[in-house]
Short mmCIF file of N, CA and C and ligand atoms in Angstrom, two decimals:
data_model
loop_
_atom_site.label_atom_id
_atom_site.label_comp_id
_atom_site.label_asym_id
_atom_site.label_seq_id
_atom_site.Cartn_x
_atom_site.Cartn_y
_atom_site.Cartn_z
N UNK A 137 -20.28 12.82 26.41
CA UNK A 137 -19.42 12.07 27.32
C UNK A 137 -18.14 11.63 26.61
N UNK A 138 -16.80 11.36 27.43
CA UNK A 138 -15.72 11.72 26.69
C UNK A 138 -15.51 9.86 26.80
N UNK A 139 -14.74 9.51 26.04
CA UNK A 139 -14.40 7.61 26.08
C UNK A 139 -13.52 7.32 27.19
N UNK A 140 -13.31 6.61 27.25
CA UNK A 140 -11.67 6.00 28.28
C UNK A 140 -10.91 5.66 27.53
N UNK A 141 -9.46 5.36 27.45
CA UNK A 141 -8.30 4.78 26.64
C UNK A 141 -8.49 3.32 27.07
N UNK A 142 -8.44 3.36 26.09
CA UNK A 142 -9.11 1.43 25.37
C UNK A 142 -7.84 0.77 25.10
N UNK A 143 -7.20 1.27 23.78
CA UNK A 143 -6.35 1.23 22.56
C UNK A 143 -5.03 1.75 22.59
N UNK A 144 -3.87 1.30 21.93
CA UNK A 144 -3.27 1.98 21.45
C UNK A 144 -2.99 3.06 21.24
N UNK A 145 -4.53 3.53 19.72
CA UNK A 145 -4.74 4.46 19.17
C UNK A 145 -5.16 5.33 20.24
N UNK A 146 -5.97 5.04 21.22
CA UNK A 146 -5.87 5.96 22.40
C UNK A 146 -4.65 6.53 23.18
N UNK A 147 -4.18 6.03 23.48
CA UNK A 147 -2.55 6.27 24.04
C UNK A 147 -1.78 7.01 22.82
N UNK A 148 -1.41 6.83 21.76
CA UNK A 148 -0.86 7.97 20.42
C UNK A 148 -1.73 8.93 20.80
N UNK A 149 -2.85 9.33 20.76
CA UNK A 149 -3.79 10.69 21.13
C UNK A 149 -3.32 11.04 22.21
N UNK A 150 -3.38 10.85 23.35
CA UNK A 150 -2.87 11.41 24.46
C UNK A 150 -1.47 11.77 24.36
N UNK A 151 -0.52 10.71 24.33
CA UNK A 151 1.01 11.15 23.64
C UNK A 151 1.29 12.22 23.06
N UNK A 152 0.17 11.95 22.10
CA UNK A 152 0.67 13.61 20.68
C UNK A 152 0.17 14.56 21.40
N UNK A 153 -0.86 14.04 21.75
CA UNK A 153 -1.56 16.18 22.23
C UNK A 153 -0.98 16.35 23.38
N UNK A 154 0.08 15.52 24.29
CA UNK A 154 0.52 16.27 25.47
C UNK A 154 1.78 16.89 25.23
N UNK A 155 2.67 16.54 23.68
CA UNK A 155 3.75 17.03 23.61
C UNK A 155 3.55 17.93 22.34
N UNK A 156 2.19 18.07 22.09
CA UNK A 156 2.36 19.37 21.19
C UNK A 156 1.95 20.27 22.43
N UNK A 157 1.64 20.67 23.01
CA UNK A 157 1.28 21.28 24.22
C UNK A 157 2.70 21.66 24.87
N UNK A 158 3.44 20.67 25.32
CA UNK A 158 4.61 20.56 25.74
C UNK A 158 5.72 21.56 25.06
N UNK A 159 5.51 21.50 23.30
CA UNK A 159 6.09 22.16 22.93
C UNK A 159 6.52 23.69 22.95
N UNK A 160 5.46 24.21 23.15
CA UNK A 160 5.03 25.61 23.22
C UNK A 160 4.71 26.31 24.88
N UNK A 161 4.68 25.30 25.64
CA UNK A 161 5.09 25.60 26.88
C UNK A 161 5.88 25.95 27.63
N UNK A 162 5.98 27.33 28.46
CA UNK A 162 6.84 28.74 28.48
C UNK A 162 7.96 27.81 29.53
N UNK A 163 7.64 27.00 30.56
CA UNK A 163 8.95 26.36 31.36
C UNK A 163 9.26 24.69 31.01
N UNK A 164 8.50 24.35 29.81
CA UNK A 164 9.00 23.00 29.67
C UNK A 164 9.37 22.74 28.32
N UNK A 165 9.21 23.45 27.25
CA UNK A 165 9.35 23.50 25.78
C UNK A 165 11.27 23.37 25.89
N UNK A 166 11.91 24.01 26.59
CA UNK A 166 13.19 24.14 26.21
C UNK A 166 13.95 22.69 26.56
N UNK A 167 13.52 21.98 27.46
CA UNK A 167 13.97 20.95 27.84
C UNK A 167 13.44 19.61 26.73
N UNK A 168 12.93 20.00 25.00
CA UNK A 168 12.50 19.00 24.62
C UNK A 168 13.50 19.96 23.54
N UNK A 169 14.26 20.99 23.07
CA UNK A 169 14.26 21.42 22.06
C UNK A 169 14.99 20.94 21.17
N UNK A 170 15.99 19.41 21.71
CA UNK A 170 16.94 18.90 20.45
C UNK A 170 16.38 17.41 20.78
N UNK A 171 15.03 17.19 21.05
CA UNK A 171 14.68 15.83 20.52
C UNK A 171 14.33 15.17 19.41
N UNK A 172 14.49 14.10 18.98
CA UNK A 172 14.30 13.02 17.77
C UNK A 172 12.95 12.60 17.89
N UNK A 173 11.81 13.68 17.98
CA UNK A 173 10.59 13.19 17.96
C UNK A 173 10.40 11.53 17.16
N UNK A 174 11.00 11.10 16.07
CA UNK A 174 10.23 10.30 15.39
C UNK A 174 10.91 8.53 16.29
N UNK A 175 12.20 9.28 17.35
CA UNK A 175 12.32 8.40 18.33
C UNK A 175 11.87 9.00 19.54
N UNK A 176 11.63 9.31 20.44
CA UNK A 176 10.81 9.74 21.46
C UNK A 176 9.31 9.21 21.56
N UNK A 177 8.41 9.91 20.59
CA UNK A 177 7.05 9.41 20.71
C UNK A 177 6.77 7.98 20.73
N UNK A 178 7.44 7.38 19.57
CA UNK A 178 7.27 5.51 19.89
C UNK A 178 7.59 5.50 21.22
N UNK A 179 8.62 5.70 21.64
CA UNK A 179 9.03 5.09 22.97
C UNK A 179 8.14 5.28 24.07
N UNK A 180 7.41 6.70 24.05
CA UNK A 180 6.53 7.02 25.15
C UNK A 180 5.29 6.43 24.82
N UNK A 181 5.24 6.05 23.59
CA UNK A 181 3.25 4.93 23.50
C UNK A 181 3.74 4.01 24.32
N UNK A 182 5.00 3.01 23.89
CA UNK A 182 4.97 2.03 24.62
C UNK A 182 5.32 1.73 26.26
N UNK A 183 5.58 3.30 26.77
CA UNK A 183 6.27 3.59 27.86
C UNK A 183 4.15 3.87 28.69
N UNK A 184 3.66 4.60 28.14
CA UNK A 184 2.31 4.29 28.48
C UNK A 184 1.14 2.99 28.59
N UNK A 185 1.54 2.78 27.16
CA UNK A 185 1.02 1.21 26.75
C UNK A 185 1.03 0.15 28.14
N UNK A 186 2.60 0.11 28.27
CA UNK A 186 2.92 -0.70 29.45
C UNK A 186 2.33 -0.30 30.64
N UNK A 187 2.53 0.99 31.32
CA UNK A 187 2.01 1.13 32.56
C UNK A 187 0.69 1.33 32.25
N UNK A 188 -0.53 1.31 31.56
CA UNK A 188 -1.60 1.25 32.14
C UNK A 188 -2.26 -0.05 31.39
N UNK A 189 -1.65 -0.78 30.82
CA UNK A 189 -1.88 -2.00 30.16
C UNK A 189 -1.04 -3.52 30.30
N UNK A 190 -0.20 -2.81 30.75
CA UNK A 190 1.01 -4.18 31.53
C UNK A 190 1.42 -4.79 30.36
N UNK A 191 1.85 -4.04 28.87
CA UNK A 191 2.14 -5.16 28.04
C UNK A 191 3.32 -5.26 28.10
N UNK A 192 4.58 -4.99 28.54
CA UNK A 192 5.37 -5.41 28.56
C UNK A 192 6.41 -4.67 27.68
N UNK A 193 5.90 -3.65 27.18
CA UNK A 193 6.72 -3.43 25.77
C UNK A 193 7.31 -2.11 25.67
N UNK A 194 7.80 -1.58 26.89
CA UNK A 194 8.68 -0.47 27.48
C UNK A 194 9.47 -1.24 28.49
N UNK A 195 10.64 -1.07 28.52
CA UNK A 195 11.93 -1.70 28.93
C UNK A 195 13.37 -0.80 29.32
N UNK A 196 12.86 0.40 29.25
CA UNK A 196 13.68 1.66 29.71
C UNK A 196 13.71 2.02 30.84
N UNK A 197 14.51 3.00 31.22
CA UNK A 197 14.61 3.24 32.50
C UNK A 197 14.69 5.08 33.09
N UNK A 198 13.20 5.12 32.84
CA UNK A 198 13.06 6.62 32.99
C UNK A 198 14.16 7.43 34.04
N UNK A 199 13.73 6.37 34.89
CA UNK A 199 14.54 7.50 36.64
C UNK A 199 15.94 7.75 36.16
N UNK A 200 16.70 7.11 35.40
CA UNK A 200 18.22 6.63 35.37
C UNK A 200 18.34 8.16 34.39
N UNK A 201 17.50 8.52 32.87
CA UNK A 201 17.40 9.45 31.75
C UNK A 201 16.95 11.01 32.33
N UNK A 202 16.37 10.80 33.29
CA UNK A 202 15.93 11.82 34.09
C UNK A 202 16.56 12.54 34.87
N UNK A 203 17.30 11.55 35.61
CA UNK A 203 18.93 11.83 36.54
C UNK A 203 19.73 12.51 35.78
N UNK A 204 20.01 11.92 34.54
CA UNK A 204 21.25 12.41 33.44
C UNK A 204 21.03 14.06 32.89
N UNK A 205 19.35 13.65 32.63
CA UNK A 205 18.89 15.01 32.33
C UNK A 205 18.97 16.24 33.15
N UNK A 206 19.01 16.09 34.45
CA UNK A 206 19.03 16.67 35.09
C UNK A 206 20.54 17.44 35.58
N UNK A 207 21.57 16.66 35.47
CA UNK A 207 22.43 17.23 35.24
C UNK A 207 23.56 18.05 34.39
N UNK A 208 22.67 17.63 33.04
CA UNK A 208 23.00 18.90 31.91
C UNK A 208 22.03 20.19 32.27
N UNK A 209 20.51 19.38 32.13
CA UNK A 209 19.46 21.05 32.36
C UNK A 209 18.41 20.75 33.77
N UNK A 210 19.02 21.77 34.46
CA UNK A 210 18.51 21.53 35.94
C UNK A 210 17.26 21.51 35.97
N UNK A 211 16.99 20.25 36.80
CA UNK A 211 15.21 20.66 36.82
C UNK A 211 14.47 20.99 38.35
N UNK A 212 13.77 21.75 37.82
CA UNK A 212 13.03 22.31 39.56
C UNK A 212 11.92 21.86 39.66
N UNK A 213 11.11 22.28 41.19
CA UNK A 213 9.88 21.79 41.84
C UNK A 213 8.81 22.20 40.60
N UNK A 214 9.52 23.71 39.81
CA UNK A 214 8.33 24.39 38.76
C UNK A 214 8.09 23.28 38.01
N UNK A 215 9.47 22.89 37.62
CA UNK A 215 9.46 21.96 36.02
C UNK A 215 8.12 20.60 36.41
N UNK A 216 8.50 19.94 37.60
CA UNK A 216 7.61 18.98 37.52
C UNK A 216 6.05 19.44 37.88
N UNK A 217 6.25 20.39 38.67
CA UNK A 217 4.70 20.96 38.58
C UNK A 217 4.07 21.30 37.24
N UNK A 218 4.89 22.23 36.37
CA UNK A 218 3.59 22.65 35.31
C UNK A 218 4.02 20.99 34.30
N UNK A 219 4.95 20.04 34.51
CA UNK A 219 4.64 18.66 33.73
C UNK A 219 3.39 17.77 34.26
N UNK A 220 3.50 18.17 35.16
CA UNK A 220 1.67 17.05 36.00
C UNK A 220 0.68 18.16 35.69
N UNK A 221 0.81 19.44 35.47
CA UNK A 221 -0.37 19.83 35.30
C UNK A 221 -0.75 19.69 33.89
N UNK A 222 0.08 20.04 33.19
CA UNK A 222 -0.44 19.79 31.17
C UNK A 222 -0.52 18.75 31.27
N UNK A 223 0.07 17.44 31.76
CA UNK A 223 -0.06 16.03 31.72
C UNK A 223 -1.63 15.53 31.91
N UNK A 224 -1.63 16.28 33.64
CA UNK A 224 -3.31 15.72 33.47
C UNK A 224 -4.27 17.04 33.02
N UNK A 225 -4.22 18.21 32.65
CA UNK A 225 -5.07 18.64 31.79
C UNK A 225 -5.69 18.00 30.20
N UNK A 226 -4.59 17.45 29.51
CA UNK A 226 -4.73 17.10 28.20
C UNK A 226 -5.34 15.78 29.00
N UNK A 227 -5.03 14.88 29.91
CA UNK A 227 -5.16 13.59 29.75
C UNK A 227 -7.27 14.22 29.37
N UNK A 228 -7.51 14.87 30.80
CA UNK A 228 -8.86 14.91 31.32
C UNK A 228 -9.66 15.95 30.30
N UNK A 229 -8.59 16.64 29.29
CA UNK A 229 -9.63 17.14 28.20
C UNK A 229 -10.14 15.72 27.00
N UNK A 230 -9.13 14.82 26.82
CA UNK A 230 -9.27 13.92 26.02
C UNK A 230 -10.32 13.17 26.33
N UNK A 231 -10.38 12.64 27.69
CA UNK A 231 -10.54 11.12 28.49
C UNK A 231 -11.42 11.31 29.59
N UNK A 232 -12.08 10.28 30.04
CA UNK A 232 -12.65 9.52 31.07
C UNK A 232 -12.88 8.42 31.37
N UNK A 233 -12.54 8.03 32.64
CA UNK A 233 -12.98 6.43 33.02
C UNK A 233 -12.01 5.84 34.15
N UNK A 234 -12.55 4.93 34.23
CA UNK A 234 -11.25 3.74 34.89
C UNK A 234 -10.25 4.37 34.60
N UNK A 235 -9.70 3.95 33.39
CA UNK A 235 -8.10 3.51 32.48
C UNK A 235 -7.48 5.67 32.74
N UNK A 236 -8.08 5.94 32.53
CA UNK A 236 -7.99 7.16 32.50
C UNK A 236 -7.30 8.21 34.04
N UNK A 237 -8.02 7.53 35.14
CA UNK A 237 -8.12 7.45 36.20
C UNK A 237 -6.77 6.98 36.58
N UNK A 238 -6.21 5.80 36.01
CA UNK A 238 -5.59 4.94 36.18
C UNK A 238 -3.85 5.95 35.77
N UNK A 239 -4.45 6.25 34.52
CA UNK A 239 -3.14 7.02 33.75
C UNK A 239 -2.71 8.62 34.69
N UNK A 240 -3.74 8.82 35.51
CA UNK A 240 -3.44 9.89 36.42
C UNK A 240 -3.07 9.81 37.44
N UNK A 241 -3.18 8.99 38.03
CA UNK A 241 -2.46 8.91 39.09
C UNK A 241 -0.81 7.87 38.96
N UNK A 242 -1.00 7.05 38.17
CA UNK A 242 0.27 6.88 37.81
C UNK A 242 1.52 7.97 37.47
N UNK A 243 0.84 9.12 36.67
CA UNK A 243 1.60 10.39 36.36
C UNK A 243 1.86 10.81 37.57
N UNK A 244 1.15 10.90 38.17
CA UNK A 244 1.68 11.73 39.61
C UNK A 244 2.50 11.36 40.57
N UNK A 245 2.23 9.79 40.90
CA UNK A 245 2.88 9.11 41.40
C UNK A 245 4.68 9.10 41.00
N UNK A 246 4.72 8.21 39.64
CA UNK A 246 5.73 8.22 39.06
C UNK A 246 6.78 10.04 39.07
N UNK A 247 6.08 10.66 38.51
CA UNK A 247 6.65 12.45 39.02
C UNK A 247 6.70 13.12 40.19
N UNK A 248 5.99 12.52 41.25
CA UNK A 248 6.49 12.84 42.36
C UNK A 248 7.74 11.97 43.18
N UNK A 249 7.84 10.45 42.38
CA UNK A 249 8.96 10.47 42.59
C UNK A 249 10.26 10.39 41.88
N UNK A 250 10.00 10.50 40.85
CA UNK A 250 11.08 11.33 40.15
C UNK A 250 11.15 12.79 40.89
N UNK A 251 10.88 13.28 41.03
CA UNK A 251 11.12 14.67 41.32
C UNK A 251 11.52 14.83 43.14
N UNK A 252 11.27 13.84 43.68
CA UNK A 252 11.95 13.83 45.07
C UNK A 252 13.40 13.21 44.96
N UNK A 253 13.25 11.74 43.91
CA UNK A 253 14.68 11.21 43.66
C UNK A 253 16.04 12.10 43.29
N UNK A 254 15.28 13.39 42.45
CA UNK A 254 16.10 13.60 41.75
C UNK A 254 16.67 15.25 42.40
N UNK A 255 15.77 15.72 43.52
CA UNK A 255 15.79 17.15 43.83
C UNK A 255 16.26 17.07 45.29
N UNK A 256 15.92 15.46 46.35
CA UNK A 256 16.24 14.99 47.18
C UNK A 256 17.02 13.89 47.28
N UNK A 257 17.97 13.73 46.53
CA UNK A 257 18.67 12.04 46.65
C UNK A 257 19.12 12.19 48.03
N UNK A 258 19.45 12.73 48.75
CA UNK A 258 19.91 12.87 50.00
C UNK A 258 19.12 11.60 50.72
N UNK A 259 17.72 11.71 50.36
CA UNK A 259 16.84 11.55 51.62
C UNK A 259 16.59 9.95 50.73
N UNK A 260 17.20 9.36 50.17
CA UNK A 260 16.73 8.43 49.54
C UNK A 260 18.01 7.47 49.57
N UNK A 261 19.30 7.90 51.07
CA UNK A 261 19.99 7.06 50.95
C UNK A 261 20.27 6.19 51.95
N UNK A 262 20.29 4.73 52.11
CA UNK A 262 19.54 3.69 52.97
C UNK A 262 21.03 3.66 53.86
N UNK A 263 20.81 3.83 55.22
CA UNK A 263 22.10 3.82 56.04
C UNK A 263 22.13 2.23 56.67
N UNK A 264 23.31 1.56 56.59
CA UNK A 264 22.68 -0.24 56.96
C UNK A 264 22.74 0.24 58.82
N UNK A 265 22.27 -0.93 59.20
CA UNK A 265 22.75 -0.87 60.67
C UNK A 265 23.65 -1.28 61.09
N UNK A 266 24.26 -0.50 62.25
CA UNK A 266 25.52 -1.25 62.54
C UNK A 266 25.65 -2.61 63.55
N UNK A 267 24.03 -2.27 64.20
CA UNK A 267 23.94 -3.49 65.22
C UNK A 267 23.48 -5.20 64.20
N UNK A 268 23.98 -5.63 65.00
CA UNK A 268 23.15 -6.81 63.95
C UNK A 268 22.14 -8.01 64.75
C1 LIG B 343 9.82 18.14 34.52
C2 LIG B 343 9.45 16.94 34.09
C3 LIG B 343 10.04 16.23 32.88
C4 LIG B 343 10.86 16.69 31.88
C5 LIG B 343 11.41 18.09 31.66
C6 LIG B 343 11.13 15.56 31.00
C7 LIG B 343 11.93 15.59 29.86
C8 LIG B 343 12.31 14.50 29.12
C9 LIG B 343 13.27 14.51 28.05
C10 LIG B 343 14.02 15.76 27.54
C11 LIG B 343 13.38 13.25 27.59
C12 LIG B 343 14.35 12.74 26.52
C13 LIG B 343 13.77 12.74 25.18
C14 LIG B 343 14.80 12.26 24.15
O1 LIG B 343 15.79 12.94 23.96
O2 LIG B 343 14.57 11.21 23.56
C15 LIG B 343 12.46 12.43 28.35
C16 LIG B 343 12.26 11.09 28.16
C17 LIG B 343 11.32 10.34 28.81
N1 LIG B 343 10.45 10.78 29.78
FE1 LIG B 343 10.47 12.60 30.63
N2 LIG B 343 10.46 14.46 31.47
C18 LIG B 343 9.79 14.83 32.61
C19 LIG B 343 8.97 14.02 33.38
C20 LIG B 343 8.61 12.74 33.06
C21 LIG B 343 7.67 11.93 33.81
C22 LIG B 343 6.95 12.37 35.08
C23 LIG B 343 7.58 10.72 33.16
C24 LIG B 343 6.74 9.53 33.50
C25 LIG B 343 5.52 9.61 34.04
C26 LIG B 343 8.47 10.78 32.02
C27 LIG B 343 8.69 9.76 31.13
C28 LIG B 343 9.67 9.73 30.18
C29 LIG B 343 10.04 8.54 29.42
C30 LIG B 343 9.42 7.15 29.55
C31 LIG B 343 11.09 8.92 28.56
C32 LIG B 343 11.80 8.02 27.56
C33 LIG B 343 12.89 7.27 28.30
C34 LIG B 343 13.67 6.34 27.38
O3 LIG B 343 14.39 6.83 26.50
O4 LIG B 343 13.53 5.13 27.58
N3 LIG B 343 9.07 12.02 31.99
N4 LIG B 343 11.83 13.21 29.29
#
């Protein structure tokens, strides 16, 4: 039987093995190829840490880096599909449980809407009323 993410040290395991995976992956490897791993990975423990632990200690603003990203290297319906699928493959080869549970559907959630924000902004723009 596999543990649940408890820890930290749980969250670095998941982190590392989803972006060595990431690396070598035929439609998502190119979109990591001039990163500062030894800044990136901190940022994403604590970018995990926080959402399935509420500590507080990610303070970034994915949707805003994602947007930007997107307009140097275009991203498609593929890109976020095979990212939720290695995402929750590694999570569910690692993991089980609650917390685990927890970290999957947050992924999906969060990437499906990134990936509507960012492929549909159209549909995400609030018209006021004119009556009052
Ligand atoms: C097709 C899907 C995605 C691609 C190609 C992608 C790619 C990237 C890249 C290239 C960076 C910048 C790394 C750097 O230069 O430091 C980044 C940062 C980040 N990504 Fe993604 N990403 C994707 C989806 C997601 C999703 C779904 C999430 C959340 C569940 C996420 C969370 C983050 C976070 C938290 C950062 C760091 C933001 C910061 O600097 O504060 N990404 N991503």
């Amino acid at each position: 039987m596999k543990k649940d993410i408890t820890t930290k040290k749980d969250i670095e395991t998941l982190v590392n093995a989803f972006y060595e995976k990431v690396k070598t992956d035929e439609t998502l490897a190119h979109f990591f190829a001039h990163v500062n791993w030894e800044k990136h990975l901190p940022l994403m423990y604590d970018f995990w840490e926080n959402t399935l632990f509420y500590t507080g200690t990610y303070r970034g603003n994915p949707m805003k880096l994602h947007e930007k990203l997107h307009h140097i290297k275009s991203l498609s319906e593929k890109d976020f599909e095979a990212w939720i699928n290695l995402f929750v493959t590694t999570l569910t080869q690692l993991f089980e449980g609650e917390k685990t549970e927890l970290a999957k559907q947050r992924a999906i959630s969060i990437a499906t809407v990134m990936k509507l924000k960012i492929l549909y902004p159209q549909n995400f723009v609030i018209q006021p009323t004119t009556s009052n």
